[in-house]
Tab-separated table of C-alpha atoms in Angstrom:
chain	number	residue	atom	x	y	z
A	8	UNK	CA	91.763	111.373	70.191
A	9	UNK	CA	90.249	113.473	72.470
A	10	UNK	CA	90.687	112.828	76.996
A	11	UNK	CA	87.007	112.432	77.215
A	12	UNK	CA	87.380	109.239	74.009
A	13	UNK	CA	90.931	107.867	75.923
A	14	UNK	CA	90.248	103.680	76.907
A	15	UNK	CA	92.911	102.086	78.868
A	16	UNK	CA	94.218	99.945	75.492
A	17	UNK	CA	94.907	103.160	73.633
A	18	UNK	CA	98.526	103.666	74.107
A	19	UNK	CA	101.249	101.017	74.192
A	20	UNK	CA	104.563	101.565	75.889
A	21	UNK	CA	107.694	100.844	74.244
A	22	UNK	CA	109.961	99.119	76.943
A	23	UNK	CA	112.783	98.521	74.933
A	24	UNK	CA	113.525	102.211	74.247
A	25	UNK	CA	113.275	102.791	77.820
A	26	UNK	CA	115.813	99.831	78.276
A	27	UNK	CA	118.313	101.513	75.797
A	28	UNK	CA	117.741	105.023	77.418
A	29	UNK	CA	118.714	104.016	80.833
A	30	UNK	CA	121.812	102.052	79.314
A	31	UNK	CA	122.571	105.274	77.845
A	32	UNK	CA	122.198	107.701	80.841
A	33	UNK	CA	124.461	104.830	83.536
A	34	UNK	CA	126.856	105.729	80.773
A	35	UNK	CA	127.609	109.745	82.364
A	36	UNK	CA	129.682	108.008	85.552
A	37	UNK	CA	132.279	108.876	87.538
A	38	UNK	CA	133.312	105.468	88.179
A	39	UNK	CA	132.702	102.102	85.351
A	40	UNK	CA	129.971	100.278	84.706
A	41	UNK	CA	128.112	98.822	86.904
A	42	UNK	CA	128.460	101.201	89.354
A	43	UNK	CA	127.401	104.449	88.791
A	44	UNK	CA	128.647	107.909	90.248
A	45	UNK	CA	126.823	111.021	89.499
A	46	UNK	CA	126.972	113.955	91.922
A	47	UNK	CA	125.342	116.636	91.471
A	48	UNK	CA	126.595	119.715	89.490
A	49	UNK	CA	129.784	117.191	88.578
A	50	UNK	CA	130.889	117.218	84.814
A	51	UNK	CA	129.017	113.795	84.463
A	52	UNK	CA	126.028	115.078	86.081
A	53	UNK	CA	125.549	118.128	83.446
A	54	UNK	CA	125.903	115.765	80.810
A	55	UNK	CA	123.491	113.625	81.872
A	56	UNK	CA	121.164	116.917	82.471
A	57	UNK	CA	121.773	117.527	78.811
A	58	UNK	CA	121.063	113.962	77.327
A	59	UNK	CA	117.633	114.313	79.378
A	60	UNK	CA	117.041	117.659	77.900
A	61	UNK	CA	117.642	116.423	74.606
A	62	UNK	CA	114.792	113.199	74.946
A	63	UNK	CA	112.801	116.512	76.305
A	64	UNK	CA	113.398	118.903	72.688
A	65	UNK	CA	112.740	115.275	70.637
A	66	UNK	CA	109.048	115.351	71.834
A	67	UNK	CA	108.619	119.240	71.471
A	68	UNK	CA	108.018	119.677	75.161
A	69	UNK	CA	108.226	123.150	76.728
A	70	UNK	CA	111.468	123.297	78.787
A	71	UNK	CA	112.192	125.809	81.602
A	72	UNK	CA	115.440	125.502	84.579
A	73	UNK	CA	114.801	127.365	87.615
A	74	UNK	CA	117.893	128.939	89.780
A	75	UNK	CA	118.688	125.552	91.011
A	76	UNK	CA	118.870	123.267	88.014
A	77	UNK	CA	115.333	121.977	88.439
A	78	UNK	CA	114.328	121.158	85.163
A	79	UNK	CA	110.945	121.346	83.992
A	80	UNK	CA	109.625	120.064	80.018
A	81	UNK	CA	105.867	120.580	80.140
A	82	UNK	CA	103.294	119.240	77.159
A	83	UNK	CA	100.561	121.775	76.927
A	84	UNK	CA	97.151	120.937	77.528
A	85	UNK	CA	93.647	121.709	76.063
A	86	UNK	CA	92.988	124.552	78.728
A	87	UNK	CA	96.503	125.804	79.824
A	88	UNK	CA	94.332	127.852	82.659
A	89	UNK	CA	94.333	124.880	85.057
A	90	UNK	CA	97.073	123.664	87.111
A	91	UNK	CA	99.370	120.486	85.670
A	92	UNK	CA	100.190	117.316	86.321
A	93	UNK	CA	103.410	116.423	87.104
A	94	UNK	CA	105.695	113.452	87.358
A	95	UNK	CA	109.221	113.065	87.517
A	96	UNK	CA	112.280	112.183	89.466
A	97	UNK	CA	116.153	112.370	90.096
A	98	UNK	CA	119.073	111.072	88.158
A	99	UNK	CA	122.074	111.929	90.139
A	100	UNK	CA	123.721	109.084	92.319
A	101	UNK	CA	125.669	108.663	95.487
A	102	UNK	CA	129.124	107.033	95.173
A	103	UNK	CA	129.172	103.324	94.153
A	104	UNK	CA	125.487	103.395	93.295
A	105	UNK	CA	123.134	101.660	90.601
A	106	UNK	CA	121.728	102.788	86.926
A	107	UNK	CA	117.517	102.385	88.345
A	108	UNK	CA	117.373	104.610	91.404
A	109	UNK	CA	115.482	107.749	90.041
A	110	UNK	CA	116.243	107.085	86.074
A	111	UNK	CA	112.830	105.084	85.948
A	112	UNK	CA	110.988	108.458	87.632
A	113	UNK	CA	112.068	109.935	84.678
A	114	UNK	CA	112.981	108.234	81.331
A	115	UNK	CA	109.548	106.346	82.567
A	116	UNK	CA	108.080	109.323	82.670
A	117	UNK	CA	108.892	110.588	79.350
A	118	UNK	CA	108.245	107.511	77.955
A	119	UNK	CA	104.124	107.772	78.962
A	120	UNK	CA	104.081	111.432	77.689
A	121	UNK	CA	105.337	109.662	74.229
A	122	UNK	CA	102.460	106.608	74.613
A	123	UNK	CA	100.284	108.968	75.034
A	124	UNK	CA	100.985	111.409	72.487
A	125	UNK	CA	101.702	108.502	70.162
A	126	UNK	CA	98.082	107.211	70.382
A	127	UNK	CA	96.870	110.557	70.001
A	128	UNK	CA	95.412	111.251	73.724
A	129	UNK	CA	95.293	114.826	74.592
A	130	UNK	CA	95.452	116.227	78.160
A	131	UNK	CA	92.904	118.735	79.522
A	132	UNK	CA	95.156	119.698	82.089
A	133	UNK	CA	99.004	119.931	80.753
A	134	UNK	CA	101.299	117.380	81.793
A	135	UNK	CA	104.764	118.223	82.965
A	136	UNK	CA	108.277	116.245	83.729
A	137	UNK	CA	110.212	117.428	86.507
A	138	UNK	CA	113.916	116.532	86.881
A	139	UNK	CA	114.933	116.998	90.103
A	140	UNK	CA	118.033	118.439	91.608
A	141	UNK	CA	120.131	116.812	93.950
A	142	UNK	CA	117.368	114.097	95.305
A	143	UNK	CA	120.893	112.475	97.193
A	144	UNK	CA	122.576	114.051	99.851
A	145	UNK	CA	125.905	113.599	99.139
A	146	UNK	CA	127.574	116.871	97.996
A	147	UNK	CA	125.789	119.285	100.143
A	148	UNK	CA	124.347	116.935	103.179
A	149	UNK	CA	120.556	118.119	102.204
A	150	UNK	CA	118.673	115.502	100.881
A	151	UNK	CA	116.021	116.287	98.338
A	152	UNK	CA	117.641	119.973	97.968
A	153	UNK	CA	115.626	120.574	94.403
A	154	UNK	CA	112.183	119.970	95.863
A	155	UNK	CA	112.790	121.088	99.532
A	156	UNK	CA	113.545	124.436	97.605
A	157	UNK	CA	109.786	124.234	95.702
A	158	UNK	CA	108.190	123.601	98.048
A	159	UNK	CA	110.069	126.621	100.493
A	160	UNK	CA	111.311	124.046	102.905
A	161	UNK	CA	114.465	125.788	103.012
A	162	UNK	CA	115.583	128.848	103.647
A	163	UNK	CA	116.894	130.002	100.438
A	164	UNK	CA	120.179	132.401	101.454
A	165	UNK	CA	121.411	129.432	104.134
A	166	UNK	CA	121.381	126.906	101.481
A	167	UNK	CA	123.337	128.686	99.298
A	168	UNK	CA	126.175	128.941	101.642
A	169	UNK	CA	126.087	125.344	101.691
A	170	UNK	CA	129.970	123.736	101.065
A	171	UNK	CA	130.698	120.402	99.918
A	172	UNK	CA	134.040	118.988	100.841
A	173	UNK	CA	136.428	120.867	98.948
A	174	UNK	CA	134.701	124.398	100.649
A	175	UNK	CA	132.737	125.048	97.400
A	176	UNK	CA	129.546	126.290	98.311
A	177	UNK	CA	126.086	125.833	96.517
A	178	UNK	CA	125.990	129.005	95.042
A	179	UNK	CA	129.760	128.559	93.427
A	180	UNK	CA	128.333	124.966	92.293
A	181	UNK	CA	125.416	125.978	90.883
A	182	UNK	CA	126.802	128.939	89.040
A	183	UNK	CA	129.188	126.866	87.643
A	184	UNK	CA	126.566	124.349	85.913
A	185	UNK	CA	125.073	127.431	84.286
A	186	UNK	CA	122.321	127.885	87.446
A	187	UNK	CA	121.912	131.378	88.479
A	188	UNK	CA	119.656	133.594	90.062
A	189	UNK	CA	117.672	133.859	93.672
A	190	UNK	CA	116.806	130.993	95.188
A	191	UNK	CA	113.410	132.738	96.706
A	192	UNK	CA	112.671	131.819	93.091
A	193	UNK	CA	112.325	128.398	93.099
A	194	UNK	CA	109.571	127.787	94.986
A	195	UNK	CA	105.964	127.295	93.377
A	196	UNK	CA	102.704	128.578	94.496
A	197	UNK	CA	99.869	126.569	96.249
A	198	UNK	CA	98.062	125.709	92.939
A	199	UNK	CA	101.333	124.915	90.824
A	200	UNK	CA	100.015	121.254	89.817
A	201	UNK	CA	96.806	119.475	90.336
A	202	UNK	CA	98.827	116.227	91.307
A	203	UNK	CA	102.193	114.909	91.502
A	204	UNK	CA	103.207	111.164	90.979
A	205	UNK	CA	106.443	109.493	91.411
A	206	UNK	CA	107.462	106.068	89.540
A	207	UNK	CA	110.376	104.293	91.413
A	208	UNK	CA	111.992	101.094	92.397
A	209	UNK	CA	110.733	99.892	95.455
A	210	UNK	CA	113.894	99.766	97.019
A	211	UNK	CA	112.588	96.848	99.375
A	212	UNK	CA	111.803	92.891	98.878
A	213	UNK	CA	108.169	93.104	99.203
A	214	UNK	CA	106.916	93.485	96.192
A	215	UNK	CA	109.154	90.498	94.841
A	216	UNK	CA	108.678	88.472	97.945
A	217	UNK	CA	104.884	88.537	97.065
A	218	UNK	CA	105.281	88.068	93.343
A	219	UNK	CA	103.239	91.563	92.666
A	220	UNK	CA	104.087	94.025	89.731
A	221	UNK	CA	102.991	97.554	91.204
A	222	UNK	CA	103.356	98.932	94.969
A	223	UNK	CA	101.036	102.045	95.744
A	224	UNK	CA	102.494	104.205	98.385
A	225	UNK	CA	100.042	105.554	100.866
A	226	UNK	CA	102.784	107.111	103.329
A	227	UNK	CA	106.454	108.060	103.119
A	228	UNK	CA	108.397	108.326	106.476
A	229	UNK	CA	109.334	111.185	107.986
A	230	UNK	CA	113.358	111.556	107.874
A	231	UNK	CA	115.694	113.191	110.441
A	232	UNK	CA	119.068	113.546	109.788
A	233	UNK	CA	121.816	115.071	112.706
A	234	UNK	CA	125.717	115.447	112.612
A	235	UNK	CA	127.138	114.489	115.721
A	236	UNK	CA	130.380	116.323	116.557
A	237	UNK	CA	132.475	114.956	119.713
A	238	UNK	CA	135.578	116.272	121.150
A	239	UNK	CA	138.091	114.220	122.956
A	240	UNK	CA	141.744	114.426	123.758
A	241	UNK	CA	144.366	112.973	121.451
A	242	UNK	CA	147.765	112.026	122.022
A	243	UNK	CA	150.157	109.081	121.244
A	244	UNK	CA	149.277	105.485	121.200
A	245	UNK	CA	151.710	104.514	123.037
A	246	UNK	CA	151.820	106.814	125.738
A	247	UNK	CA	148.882	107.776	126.948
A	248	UNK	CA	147.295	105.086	129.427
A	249	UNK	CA	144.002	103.656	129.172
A	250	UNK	CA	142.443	104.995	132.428
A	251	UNK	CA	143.696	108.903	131.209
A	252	UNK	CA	141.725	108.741	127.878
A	253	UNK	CA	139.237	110.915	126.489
A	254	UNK	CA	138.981	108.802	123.086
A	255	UNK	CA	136.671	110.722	120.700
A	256	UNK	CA	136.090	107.319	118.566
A	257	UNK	CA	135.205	105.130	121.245
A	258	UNK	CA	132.610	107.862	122.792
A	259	UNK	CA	131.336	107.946	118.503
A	260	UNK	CA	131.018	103.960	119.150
A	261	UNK	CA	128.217	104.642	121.571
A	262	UNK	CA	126.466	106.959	120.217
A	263	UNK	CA	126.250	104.781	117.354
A	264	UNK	CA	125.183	101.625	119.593
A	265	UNK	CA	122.862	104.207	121.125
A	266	UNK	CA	121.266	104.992	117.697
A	267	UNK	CA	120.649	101.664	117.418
A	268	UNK	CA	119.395	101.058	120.707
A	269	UNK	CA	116.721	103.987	120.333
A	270	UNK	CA	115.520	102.399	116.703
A	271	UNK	CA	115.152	99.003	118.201
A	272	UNK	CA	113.699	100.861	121.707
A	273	UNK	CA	110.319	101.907	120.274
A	274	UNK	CA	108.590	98.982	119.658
A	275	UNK	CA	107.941	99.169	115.761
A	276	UNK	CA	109.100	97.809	112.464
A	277	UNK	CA	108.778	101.386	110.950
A	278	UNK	CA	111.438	103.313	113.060
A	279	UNK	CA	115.453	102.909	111.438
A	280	UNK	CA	118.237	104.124	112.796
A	281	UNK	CA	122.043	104.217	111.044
A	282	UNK	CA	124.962	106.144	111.457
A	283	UNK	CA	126.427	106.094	107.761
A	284	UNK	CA	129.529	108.664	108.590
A	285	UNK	CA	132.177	108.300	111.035
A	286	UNK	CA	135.157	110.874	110.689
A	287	UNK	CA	137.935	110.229	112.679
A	288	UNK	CA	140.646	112.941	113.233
A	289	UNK	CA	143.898	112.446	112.823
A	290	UNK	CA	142.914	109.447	111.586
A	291	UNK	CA	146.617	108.239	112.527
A	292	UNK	CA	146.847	104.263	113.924
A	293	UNK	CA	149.248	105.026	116.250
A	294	UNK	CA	147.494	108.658	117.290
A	295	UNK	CA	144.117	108.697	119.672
A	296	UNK	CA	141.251	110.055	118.489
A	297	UNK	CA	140.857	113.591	119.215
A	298	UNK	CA	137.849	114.408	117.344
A	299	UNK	CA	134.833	112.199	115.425
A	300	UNK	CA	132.185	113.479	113.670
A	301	UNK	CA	128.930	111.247	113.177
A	302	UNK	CA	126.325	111.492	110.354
A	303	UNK	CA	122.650	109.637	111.530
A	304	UNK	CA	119.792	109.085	109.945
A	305	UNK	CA	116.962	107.749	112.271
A	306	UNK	CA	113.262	108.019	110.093
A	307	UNK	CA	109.385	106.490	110.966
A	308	UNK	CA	106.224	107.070	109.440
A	309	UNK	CA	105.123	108.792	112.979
A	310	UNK	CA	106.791	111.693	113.373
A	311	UNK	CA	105.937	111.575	116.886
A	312	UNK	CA	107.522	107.979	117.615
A	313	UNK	CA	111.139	109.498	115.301
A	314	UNK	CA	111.089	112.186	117.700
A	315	UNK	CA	110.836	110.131	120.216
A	316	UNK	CA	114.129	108.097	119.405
A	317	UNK	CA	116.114	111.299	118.771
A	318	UNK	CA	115.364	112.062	121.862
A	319	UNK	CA	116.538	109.092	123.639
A	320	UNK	CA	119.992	109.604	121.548
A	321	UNK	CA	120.381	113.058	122.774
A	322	UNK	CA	120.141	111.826	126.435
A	323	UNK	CA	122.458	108.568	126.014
A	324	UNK	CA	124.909	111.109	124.357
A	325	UNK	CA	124.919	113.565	127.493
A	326	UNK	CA	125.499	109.864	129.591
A	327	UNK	CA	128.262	108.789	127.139
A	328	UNK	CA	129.785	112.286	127.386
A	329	UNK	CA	130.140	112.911	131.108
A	330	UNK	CA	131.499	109.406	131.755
A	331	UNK	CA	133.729	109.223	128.805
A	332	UNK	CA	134.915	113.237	129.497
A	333	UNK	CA	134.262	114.132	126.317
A	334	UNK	CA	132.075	117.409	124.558
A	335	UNK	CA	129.617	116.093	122.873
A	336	UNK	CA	127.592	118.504	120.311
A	337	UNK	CA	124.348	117.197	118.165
A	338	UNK	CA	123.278	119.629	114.928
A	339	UNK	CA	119.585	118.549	113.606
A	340	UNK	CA	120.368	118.840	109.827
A	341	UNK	CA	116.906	118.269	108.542
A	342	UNK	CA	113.915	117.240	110.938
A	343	UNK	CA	111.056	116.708	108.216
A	344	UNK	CA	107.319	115.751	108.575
A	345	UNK	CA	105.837	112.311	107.618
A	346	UNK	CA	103.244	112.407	104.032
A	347	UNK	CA	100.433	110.470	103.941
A	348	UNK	CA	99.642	110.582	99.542
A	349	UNK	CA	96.340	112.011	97.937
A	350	UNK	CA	93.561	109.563	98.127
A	351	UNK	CA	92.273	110.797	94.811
A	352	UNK	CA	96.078	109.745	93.773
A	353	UNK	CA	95.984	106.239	95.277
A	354	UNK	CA	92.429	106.348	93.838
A	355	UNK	CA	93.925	106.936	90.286
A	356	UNK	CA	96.519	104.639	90.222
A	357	UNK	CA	94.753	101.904	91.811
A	358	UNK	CA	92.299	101.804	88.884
A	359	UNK	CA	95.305	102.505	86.575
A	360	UNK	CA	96.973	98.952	88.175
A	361	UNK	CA	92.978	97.141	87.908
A	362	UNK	CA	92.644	98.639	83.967
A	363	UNK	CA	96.243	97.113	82.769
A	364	UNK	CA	95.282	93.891	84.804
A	365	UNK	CA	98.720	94.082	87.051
A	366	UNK	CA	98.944	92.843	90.663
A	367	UNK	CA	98.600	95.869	93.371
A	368	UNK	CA	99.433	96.302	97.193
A	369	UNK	CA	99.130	99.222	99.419
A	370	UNK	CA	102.866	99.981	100.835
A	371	UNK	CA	104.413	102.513	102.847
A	372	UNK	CA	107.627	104.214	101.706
A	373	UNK	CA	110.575	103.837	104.134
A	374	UNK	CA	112.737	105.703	102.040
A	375	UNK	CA	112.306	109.118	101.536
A	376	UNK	CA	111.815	110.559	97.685
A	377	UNK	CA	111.031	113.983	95.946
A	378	UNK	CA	107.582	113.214	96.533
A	379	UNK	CA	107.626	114.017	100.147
A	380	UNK	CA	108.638	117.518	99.358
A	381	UNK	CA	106.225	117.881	96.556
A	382	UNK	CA	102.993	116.660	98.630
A	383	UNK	CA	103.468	119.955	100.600
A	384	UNK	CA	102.491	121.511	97.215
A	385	UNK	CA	100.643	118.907	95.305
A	386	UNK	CA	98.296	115.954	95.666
A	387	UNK	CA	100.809	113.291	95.929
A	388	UNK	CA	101.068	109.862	95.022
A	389	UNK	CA	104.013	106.810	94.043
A	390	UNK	CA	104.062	103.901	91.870
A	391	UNK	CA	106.470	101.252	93.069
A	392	UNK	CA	107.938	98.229	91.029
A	393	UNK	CA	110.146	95.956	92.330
A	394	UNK	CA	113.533	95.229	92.585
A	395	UNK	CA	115.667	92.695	92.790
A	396	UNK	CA	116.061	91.084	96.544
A	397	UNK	CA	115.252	94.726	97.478
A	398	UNK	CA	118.646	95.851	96.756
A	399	UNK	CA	119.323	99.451	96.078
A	400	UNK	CA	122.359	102.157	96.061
A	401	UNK	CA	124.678	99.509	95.122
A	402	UNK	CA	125.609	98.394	91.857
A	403	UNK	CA	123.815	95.151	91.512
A	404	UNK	CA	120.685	97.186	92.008
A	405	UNK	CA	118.272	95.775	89.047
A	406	UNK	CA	114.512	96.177	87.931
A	407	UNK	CA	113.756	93.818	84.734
A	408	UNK	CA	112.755	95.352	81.846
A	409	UNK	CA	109.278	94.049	81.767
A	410	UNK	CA	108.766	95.386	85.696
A	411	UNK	CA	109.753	98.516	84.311
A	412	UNK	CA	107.139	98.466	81.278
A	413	UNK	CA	104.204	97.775	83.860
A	414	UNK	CA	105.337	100.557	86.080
A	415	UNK	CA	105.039	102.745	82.940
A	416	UNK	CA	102.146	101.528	81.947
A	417	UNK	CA	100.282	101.899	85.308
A	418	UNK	CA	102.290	105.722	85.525
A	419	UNK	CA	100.760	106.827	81.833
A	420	UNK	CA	97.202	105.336	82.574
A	421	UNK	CA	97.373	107.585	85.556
A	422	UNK	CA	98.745	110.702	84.393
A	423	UNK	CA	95.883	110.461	81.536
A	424	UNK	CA	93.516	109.783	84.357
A	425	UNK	CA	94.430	112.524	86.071
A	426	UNK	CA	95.123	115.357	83.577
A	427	UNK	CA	91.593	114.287	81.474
């Protein structure tokens, strides 16, 4: 069957195989089921990388790695000239996490490259699945690292000098999973793909709330993330008094009542503030703080208005400092630009959601995803589908099978849309 003959009931979408598949892959964890563990370039991580590849080889698709474990499997189109289209997502996992987070992006995205192939469809325009490196921040501190790196929103030679915990840096890490080479080389040209579209849980109650099967994202907020490093004066418990301290945890409590106070201070809904790391040194009970270092992550969909409440923590933190007598130093880690998606995305899988006869709504992204990164290079677009009570990175984090089919559905008739 040729693009130009494809009609919307020409491919059907096997749900249960997806099911079974992302059974399979929360199997590669650090921790037991239902939690899931997967950090990136970790023993369970590769293995997961190579059960993907493997669903990749069964359906003949073109696979390529660049230097930092992005993994590409591309079906070839009618006129290999043009750009692709892409879809995709991430499949490693903070600590204590769920089995739906990312998986969906991709076993769902494999799955609609097998619907279509199945019912004989062929794409003008190739169609590729990306796997995504390191989408979660939690080795390295840099969110996204895979696609900030393709679309050259890093510099290459810092980020390899990146360390984790134990002082391994990102080129060790990398080299270790089998990952070598530049990192100049992993970012694409303008004209790389013709559009980009993410399928993920919702991570949010709206969709549920409202009883509707597909969100379409139309914005994805713009993330900031600092490290907060504060330098007191420690000493015993016991013996120093109260009016002599310089207590590095108690000045870290109000910076973190001041990140708080700046989210709340703007007026909107859209701006978040949390401070998700709070290192305490010695960490001793009978010892006072000396040192704290603070991890925040305030984000908006107006980059102007997160800005804004960074800098209102920068000046409570000079206020907290000189009263508490304490140094207080702030490090932007990653300051990153708002996306609005592709109208001729939202376009596509709007009539994608009206063809399959599922219930639609316009919704902005609060959390940030690969596709941020990718719009830089891409027309960009997201499917949402919802999940339950909104709950995400935890291990009761759920999607029902048939929410999952839809959002499968809706992703194939799109990616046929687009690549015919």
């Amino acid at each position: 069957m040729s693009s130009g003959a494809w009609t919307p009931a020409a491919f059907a979408i096997d749900g249960d195989r997806v099911w079974r598949e992302l059974d399979e892959l929360a199997r590669f964890s650090a921790v037991p089921a239902p939690a899931v563990t997967r950090i990136v370039f970790s023993n369970v991580d590769r293995r997961a990388r190579d059960y993907v590849k493997a669903l990749f080889r069964e359906e003949f698709l073109d696979i390529r790695e660049d230097a930092v474990g992005n993994t590409f499997a591309r079906w070839a189109g009618t006129d290999i000239t043009l750009p692709a289209v892409a879809s995709g997502s991430h499949i490693d996992a903070i600590p204590n996490a769920g089995r739906f987070d990312g998986t969906i992006g991709v076993l769902g995205a494999i799955e609609a490259v097998r619907a279509l192939r199945r019912s004989g469809f062929r794409p003008r325009k190739s169609i590729e699945v990306i796997l995504f490196t390191s989408e979660e921040p939690t080795r390295f501190g840099v969110g996204c690292l895979g696609s900030r790196l393709m679309s050259s929103g890093l510099d290459p030679d810092t980020v390899d000098g990146l360390k984790d915990r134990d002082g391994r840096t990102l080129a060790d890490a990398r080299a270790g999973a089998g990952f070598t080479g530049a990192l100049s080389s992993v970012a694409l040209g303008a004209d790389a793909y013709a559009a980009f579209v993410e399928l993920h849980i919702e991570q949010g109650p709206i969709l549920e709330a409202r009883g509707l099967d597909i969100g379409i994202v139309t914005a994805i907020a713009a993330p900031a993330s600092l490290r907060v490093h504060i330098e007191g004066e420690g000493g015993h418990a016991g013996a120093v008094l109260m009016p002599e301290r310089r207590d590095a945890f108690l000045a870290g409590a109000e910076v973190a009542l001041a990140v708080e106070a700046a989210a709340l201070g703007t007026g909107s809904i859209d701006t978040v503030g949390t401070v998700g790391v709070c290192e305490v040194f010695p960490g001793a009970i009978n010892s006072v703080p000396s040192r704290t270092t603070l991890g925040v992550d305030v984000r908006d969909i107006d980059g102007g208005r997160r800005d804004a409440a960074l800098a209102a923590i920068r000046r409570a933190s000079a206020d907290i400092a000189a009263r508490r007598r304490v140094s207080i130093v702030i490090e932007t880690i990653t300051a990153d630009a708002p996306c609005q998606c592709s109208p001729a995305v939202i376009e596509a899988v709007t009539a994608a959601a009206t063809a399959r006869g599922v219930g639609a709504v316009p919704l902005i992204s609060r959390a940030y995803h690969d596709s941020l990164f990718m719009s830089r290079v891409a027309p960009t677009g997201m499917i949402f589908i919802p999940c339950r009570c909104g709950v995400s990175h935890r291990p009761d984090e759920y999607a029902s099978p048939e929410a999952i089919k839809r959002g499968v559905v809706v992703l194939a008739h799109t990616l046929a849309a687009l690549a015919a």
